C-alpha angles and dihedrals in degrees: 000000000000089000091049091052093048092049091047092051091047091054092047092050091046091051091048089051091052093050095047090044089051092050090048094050092043095054092046091047095049093034089063088058098051112114108245123205115221119218093008092153131063119260097220132075116317135193118275122227107268123252108272093030108164097208126247128124133280121211130188108211122193135184115200133214096229119210093196133090088219129070114270102184135053132017089310093061113132099175139034119298092220136022123170111272094353101102140025130198105259097184126028126185131173109209129191122190113198118237092251091051090236100110137042123190116198124189118186117211112206113237091229092060108133104222140153111271112200111252094006108066117232126334142132110309093237090065090068092074091044092054101037112009124226095334097056091042091053091045091050095048092046091050091048098046107024089233122144104225115214099182141013128210130179136183132183129216091269091055093044091057092046094050091050093049092047091067093046096259128308125260110238125182112215109205100191136022112255139171124210109214093191096053094029091230134126130206121205128208118268139066114298130178101229126205123216097274093046092045093051091052090048096052093041095055118109103140111087094026119111093227096041111195093010093053088050090054090051089053090052091051092046089051092048092051091051092044092052088051092053093046092048089060087059096049120081135125086236090054108058092160090058090051089048092052092051093046090048093052091044093051091049097049112023133066121203135186117277091242088070106098128201087254090054090050091049093050090048094051096044091041090062089068088070096050120090119197087246089061091064114092119196132199141159124231107265114264125209097189144314117261139181109239122182088339094309128115107238141172121229111214131210094238096180091055091044093054092045091053093050094049086054090052093052096044095042089239096132116139 
């Protein structure tokens, strides 16, 4: 019996070693294929982590309104990620993963937010990417929020659809019937598993929604929560093939800053297995009021409240 137990334990340990080794090899293999963005961060002074910072990692995630018929992000990219004046950031989320990987705080910054853009005066925040690419976008968000951004990730419409299709579609519950007069599409109440094309239309809608842009942001957050849930089902140390599928999809669709090492990518992917969708806490940058500025619809933010909230996120002092 003792010999049987020893042999059984040896087999279990050997299998565990193979699985962990496979995960380690897989993340390195796919990590080498991730599209890295050079000079993604500003060269000038940047915010420091606040006193009492509890660790963790802060990401700036952007979705771009690509004006190209070819992919611009990820390993599949066939044309430049950024060209002056050609693209604007359509979706912007500041994300903080706690050091214990048990909590994620996500703050969406509306694309119509009227903010100071270094070297360009004030404008809508999505213009910062158009005028200066990732580095100016990061600098603008850091200046606005006081956050110290550790990593930057970006995906275009093509990548968004591919990521959605890779998990077999994403279940979305539509709470009210709506019709988008711009896209000429309608969405009916009920829960639907949306493919990439359907999901993209859903998260882009703002016409026909009572809250306009803010309702669109809530849809984006709803989608992200559901997508993470689907991805989490694929990620397990006992399911290296699932991890490989996720890594393959990420490398094909997403571009990240060149400071993000393979080890950082591995920690991020494996860390997702600890995160339940209930551990993700979503918010929207606090808005004072909308305003027409130079003929443009803009949103005026409460910057002091936004910075205070982000300090609380980084220090774990959320009530």
